[in-house]
XYZ file of C-alpha atoms in Angstrom:
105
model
C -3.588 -7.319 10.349
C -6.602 -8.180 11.958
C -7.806 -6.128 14.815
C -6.692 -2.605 14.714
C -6.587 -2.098 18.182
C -3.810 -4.335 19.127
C -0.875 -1.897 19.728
C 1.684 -3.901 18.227
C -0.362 -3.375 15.234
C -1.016 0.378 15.391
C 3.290 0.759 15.837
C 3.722 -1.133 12.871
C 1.252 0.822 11.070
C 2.573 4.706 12.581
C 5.982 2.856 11.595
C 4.988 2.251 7.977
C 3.545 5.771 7.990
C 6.339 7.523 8.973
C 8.324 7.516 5.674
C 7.049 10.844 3.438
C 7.439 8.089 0.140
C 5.414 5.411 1.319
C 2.799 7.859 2.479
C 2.339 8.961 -1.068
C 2.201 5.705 -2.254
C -0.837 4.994 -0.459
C -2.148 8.023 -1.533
C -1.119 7.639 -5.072
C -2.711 3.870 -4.753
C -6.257 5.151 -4.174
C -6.219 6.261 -7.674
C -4.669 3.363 -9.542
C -6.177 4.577 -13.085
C -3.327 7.439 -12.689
C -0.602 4.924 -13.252
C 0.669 3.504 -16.661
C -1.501 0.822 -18.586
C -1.162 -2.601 -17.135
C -2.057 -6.320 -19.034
C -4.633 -6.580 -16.142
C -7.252 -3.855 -14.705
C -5.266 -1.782 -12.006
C -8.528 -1.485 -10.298
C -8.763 -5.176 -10.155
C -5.196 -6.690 -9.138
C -3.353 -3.604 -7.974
C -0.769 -1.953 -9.619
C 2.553 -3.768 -10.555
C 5.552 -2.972 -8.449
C 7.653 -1.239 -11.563
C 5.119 1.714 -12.217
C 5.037 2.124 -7.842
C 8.986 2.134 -8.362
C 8.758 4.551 -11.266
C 6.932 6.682 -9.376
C 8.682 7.145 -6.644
C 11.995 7.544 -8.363
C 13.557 4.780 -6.359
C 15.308 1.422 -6.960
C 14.025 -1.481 -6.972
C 14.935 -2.711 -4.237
C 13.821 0.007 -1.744
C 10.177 0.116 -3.609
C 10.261 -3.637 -2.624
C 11.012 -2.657 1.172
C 8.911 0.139 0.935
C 5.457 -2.448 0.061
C 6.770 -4.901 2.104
C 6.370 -2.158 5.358
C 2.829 -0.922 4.328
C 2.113 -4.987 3.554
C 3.140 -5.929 6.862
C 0.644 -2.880 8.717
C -2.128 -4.404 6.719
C -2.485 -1.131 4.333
C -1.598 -3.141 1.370
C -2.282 -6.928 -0.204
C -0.516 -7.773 -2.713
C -1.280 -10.237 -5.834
C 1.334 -12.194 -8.270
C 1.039 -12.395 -11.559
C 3.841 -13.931 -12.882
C 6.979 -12.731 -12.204
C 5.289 -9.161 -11.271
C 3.825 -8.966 -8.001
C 0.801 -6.051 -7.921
C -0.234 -3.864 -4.666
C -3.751 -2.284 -3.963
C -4.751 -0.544 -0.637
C -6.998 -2.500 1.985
C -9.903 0.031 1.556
C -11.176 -2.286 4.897
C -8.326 -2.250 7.006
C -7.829 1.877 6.218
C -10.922 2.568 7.405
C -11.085 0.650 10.510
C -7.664 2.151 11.173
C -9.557 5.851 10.576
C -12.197 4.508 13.088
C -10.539 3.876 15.807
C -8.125 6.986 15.096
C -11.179 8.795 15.715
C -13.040 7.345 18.633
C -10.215 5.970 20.608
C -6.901 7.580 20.312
């Protein structure tokens, strides 16, 4: 996402929101250290899809659908390391999303 105050932007992200699970994996996601040990530094490439799935206490599949949302608002990137693909929060896009919560909606 690149400029927050598009509104087809701001649906997707209320859309991505709107799902109690995927909230708390954003929340869960600003404190990667709190998930399992990883090969790599959670801090550094995110943390790998199975512990988010784990987590959650959901398939596969839906933890898949449920990244893909918050990816596609721009709340997540997402980084491949082999066959495991990793997610970390946009710490950027978050708070220019808090921003213009504040001072224009």
């Amino acid at each position: 996402m690149s400029e927050l105050p598009d509104p087809t932007d701001l649906a997707l992200v209320f859309k991505a929101l709107s799902n109690p699970t995927r909230v708390r994996i954003l929340q869960w996601l600003k404190e990667p250290d709190t998930f399992p040990p990883q090969l790599e530094p959670a801090e550094e490439v995110g943390v790998c899809l199975k512990h988010i799935q784990a987590r959650a206490e959901v398939s596969q599949s839906t933890a898949s659908q449920y990244m893909a949302a918050l990816q596609s608002a721009g709340l997540v990137t997402s980084h491949r390391i082999g066959q495991w693909t990793h997610y970390r929060r946009d710490e950027e896009t978050i708070a220019r999303l808090a921003d213009h919560i504040r001072t224009e909606l």
